[in-house]
Coordinates of C-alpha atoms in Angstrom, one line a residue:
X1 CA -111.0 -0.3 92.3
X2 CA -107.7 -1.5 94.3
X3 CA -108.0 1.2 96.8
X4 CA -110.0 -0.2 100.2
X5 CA -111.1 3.3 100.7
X6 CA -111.1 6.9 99.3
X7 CA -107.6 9.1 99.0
X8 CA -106.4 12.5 97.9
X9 CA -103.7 13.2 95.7
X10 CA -102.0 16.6 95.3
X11 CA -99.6 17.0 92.5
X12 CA -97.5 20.5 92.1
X13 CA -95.3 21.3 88.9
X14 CA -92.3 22.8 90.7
X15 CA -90.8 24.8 87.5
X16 CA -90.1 28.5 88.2
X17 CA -88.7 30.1 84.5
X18 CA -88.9 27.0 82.9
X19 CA -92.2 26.2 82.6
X20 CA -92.2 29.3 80.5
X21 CA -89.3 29.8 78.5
X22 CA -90.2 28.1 75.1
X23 CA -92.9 30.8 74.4
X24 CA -92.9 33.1 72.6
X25 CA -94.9 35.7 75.3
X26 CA -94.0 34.5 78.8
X27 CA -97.3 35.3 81.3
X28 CA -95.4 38.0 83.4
X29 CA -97.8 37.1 86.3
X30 CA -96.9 33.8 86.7
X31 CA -93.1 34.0 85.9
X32 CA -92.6 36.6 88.8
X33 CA -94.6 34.5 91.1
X34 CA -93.1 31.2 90.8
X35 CA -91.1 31.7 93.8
X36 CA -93.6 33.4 96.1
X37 CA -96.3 30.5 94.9
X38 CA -93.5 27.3 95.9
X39 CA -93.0 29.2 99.2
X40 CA -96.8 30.0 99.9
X41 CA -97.5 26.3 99.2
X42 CA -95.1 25.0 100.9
X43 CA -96.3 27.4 104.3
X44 CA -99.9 26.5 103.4
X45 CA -99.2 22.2 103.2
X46 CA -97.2 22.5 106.6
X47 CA -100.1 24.7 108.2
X48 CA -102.3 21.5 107.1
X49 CA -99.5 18.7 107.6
X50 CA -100.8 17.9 103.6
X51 CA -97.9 15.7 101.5
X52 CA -97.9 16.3 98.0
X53 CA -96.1 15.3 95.3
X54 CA -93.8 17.9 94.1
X55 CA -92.1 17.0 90.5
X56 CA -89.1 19.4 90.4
X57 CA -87.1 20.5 87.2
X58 CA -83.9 19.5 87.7
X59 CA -81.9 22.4 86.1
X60 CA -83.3 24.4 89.5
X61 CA -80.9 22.4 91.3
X62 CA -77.7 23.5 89.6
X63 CA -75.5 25.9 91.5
X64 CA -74.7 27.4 88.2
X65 CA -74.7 26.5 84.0
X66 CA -73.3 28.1 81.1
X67 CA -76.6 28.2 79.6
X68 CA -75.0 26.4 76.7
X69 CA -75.6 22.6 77.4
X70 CA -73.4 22.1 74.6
X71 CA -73.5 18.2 76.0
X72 CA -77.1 18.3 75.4
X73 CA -78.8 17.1 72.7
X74 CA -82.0 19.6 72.9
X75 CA -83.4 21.1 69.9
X76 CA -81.7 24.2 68.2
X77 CA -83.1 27.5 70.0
X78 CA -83.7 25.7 72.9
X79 CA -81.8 27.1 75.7
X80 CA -81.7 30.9 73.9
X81 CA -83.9 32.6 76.3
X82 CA -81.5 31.4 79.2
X83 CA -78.4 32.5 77.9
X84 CA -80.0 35.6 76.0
X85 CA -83.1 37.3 77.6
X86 CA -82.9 35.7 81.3
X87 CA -78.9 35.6 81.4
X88 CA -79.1 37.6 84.1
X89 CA -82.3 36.0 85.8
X90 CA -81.2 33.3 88.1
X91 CA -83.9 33.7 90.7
X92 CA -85.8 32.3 87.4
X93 CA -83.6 29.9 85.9
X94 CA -82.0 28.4 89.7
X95 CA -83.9 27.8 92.9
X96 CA -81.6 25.6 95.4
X97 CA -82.6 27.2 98.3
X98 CA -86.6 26.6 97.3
X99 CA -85.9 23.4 96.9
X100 CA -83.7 22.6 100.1
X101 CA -87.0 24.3 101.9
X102 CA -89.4 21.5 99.8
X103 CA -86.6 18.9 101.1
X104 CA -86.6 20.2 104.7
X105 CA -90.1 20.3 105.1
X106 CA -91.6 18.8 108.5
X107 CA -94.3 17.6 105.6
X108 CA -93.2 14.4 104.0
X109 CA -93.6 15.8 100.5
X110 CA -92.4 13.2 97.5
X111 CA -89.8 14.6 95.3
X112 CA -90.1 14.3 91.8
X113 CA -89.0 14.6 88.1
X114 CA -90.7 17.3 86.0
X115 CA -87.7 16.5 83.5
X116 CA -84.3 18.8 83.4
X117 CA -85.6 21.6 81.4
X118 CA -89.0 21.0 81.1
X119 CA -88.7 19.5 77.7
X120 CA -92.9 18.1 76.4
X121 CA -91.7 14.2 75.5
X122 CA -94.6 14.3 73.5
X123 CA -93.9 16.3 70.8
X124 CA -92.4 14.7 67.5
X125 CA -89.0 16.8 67.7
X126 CA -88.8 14.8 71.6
X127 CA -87.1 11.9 70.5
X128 CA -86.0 8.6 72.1
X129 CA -82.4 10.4 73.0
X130 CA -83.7 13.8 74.1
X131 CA -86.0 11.9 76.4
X132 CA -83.3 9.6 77.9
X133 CA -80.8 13.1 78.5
X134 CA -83.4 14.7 80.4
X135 CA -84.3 11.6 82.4
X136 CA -80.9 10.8 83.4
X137 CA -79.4 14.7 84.0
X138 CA -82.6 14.8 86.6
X139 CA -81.4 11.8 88.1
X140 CA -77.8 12.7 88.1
X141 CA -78.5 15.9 89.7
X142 CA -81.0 14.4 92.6
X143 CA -78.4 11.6 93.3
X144 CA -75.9 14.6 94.2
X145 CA -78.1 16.2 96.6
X146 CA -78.6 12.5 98.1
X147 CA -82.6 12.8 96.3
X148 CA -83.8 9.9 93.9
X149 CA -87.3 9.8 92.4
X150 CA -90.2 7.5 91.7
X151 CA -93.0 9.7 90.1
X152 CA -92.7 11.6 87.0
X153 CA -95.0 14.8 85.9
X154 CA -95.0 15.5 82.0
X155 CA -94.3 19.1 81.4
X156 CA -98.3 20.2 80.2
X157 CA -99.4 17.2 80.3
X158 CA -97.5 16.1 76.9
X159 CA -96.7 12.2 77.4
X160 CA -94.7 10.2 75.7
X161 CA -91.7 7.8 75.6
X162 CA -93.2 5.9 79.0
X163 CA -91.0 3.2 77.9
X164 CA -87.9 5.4 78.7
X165 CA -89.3 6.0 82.1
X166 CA -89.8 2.4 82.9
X167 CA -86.1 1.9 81.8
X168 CA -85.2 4.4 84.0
X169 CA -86.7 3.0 87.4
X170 CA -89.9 5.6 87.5
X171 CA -92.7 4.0 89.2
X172 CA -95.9 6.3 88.2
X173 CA -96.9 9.3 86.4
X174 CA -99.9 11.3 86.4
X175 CA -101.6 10.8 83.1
X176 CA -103.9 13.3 81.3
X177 CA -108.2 13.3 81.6
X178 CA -110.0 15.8 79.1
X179 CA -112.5 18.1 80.0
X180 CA -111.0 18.0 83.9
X181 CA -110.5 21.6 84.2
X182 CA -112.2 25.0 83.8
X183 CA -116.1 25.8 82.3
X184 CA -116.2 21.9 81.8
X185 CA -115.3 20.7 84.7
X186 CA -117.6 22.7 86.6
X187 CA -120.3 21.9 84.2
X188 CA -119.8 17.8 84.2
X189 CA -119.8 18.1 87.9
X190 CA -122.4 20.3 88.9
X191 CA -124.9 19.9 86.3
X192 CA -124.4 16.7 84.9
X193 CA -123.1 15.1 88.1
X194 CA -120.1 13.3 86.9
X195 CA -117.3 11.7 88.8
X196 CA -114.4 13.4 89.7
X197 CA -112.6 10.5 90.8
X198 CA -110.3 8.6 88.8
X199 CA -109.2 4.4 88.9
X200 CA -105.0 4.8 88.8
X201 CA -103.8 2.0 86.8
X202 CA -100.6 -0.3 85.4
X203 CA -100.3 0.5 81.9
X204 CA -98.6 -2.1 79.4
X205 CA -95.0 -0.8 80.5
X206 CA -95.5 -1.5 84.0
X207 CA -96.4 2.0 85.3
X208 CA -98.9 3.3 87.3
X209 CA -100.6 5.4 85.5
X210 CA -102.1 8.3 88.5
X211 CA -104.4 10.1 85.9
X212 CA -105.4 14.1 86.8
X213 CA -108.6 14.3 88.6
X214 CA -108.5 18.8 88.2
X215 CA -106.5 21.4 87.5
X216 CA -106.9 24.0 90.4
X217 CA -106.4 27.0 88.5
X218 CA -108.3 26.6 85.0
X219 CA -111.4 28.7 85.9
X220 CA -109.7 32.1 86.0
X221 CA -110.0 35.8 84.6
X222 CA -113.2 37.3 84.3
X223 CA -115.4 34.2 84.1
X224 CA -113.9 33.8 88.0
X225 CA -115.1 37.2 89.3
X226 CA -118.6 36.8 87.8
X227 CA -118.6 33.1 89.5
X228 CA -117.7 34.5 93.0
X229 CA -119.8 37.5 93.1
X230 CA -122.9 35.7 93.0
X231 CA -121.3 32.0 94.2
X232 CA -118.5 31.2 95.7
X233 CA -114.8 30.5 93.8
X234 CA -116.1 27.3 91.5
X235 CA -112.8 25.4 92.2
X236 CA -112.9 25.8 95.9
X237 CA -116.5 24.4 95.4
X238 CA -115.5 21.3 92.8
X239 CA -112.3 20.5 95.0
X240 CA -114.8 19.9 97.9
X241 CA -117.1 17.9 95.7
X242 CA -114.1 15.8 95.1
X243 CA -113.4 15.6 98.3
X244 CA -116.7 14.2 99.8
X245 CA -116.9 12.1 96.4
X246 CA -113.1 9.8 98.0
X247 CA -114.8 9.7 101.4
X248 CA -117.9 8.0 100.3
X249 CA -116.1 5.7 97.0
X250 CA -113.3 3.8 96.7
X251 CA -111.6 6.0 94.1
X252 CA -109.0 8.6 94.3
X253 CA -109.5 12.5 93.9
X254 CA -106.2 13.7 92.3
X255 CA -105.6 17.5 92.0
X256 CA -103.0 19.5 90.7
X257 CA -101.5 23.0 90.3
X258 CA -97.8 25.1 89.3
X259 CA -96.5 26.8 92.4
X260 CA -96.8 29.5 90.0
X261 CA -100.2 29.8 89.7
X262 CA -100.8 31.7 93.1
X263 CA -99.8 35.2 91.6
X264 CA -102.0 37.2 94.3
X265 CA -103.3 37.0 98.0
X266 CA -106.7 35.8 96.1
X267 CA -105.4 32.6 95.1
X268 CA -103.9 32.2 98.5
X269 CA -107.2 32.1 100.2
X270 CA -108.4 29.5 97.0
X271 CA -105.9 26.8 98.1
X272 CA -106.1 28.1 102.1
X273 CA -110.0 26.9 101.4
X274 CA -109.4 23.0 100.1
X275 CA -106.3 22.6 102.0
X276 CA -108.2 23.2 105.2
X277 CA -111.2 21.7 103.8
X278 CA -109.7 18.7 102.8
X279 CA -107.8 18.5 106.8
X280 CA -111.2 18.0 108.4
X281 CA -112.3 15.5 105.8
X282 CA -109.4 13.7 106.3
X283 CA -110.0 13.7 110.5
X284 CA -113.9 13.1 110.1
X285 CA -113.8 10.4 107.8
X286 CA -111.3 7.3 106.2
X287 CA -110.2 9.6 103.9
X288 CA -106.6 9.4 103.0
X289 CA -104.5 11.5 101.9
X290 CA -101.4 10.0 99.6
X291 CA -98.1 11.1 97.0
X292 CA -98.5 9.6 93.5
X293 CA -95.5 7.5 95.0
X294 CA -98.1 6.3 97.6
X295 CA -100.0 5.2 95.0
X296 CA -98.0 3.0 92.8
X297 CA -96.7 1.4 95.8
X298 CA -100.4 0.8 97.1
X299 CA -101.3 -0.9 93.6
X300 CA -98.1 -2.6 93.1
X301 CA -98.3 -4.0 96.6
X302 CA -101.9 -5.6 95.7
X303 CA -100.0 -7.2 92.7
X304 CA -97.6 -8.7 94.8
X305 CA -94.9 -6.3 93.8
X306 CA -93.2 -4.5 97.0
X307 CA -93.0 -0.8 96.4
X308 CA -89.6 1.0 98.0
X309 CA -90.0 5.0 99.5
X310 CA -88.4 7.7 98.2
X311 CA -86.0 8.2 100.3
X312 CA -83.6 11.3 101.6
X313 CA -79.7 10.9 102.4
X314 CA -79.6 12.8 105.3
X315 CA -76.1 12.8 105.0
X316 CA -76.0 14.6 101.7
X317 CA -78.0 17.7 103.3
X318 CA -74.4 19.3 104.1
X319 CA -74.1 19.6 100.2
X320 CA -77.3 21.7 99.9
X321 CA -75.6 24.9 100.8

């Protein structure tokens, strides 16, 4: 393990609509809430002075589109529920202002790339040139508001075409675990004791590889209630296992979440209980808590390989409004 002692990672998929609008049946829940989730977290990691790593997608920076992208060489269909169902829902298909707040933030959150329309590299209809457009618009777009990135997040997980990303000046990703989220997780790590920490890497293209430790929200609906009426909320409880676990081992606990999971006041309190739980790990202990950016730089740096900050042009803030 490079790391001399334990860290935290905590990795948000900043998407609002998009994370949603390939399917066929949008979850209403969690496209209304995308924009009360970014703001709660955001209130929640500057209550705790917690960094994260927010990857953003970059068509939420736009001040406005056609919803054609004629330039763009997506699959057919692919931008039809912008221009047709959500035409008129910006406040899902924009979100300047949330991100000027991420940007603003006394917290020295990492920006990142979740892609420019949330496209899954992985599938086989991704190819090399799809990958490479949404790769460079997100850069374009984060150059104009003075914003470049070193992490990337792979819409749900799907990864593929890392050798674009290396080509492209990305520095780490955060790679997929099985079996690291709901009935499973709880199982492997109460019952069977299993690590929750995970051993970031350099993969053969030269990327540090920041691989998921837990999903926050993937022990929900009715198997939730039954858990806290006679427990406690089982992710609270496995994000504090994960938390001792980094202050007693040389490993790193990464966790992860969509803004637009918080849909109630309920799963406030759920990130409200490890946020504040991981703050006094962090002040009784070595614990540290890093971006995936932090990371890669930490590992490159024990390779000999200096890793540069993302880094803000204050001078390009005037642009934001």
């Amino acid at each position: 393990m490079v790391a001399a002692v334990g860290s935290v990672v905590l990795s948000l998929d900043a998407e609002l609509g998009w994370g949603f609008h390939d399917l066929p049946e949008p979850p209403t829940d969690r496209v209304e809430s995308g924009r009360r989730g970014w703001t709660a977290m955001l209130e929640l990691l500057e209550e705790f002075d917690i960094p994260a790593t927010w990857a953003v997608v970059g068509h939420l920076m736009l001040e406005s589109c056609d919803g054609v992208h004629a330039d763009h060489p997506a699959p057919d269909g692919w931008f039809d529920r912008e221009r047709g169902e959500w035409q008129d829902r910006e406040d899902l298909r924009f979100g300047r202002g949330l991100v000027r707040d991420l940007l603003e933030s006394d917290v020295d959150h990492e920006f990142a790339s979740h892609t420019f329309s949330h496209v899954l590299f992985g599938r086989p209809e991704t190819d090399r040139e799809l990958a490479v457009a949404e790769l460079e618009r997100s850069a374009a777009i984060a150059e104009e508001w003075g914003c470049s990135f070193e992490s990337f997040i792979y819409p749900r997980n799907d990864v593929g075409h890392r050798d674009v990303l290396a080509e492209h000046g990305v520095s780490a990703y955060r790679g997929w675990t099985p079996n690291r989220e709901g009935v499973r997780a709880v199982f492997d790590s109460m019952v069977r004791d299993r690590s929750l920490l995970v051993e970031p890497f350099v993969d053969e293209y030269g990327l540090v590889n920041v691989p998921a430790s837990l999903f926050l929200f993937g022990f929900e609906g009715p198997a939730r209630s039954v858990a806290e009426s006679i427990w406690e909320d089982p992710m609270v409880a496995l994000a504090r296992c994960g938390i001792d676990e980094a202050t007693t081992s040389d490993g790193t606990f990464h966790m992860w979440l969509h803004p637009n999971n918080l849909t109630t006041e309920r799963d406030d309190r759920r990130m409200r209980a490890i946020l504040s739980y991981l703050d006094r790990r962090r002040s009784d202990s070595d614990l540290v808590v890093e971006t995936m950016a932090d990371v890669a730089r930490r590992i490159r740096c024990s390779r000999g390989v200096d890793g540069e900050p993302t880094r803000i042009d204050a001078q390009a803030k005037a642009s934001w409004n």
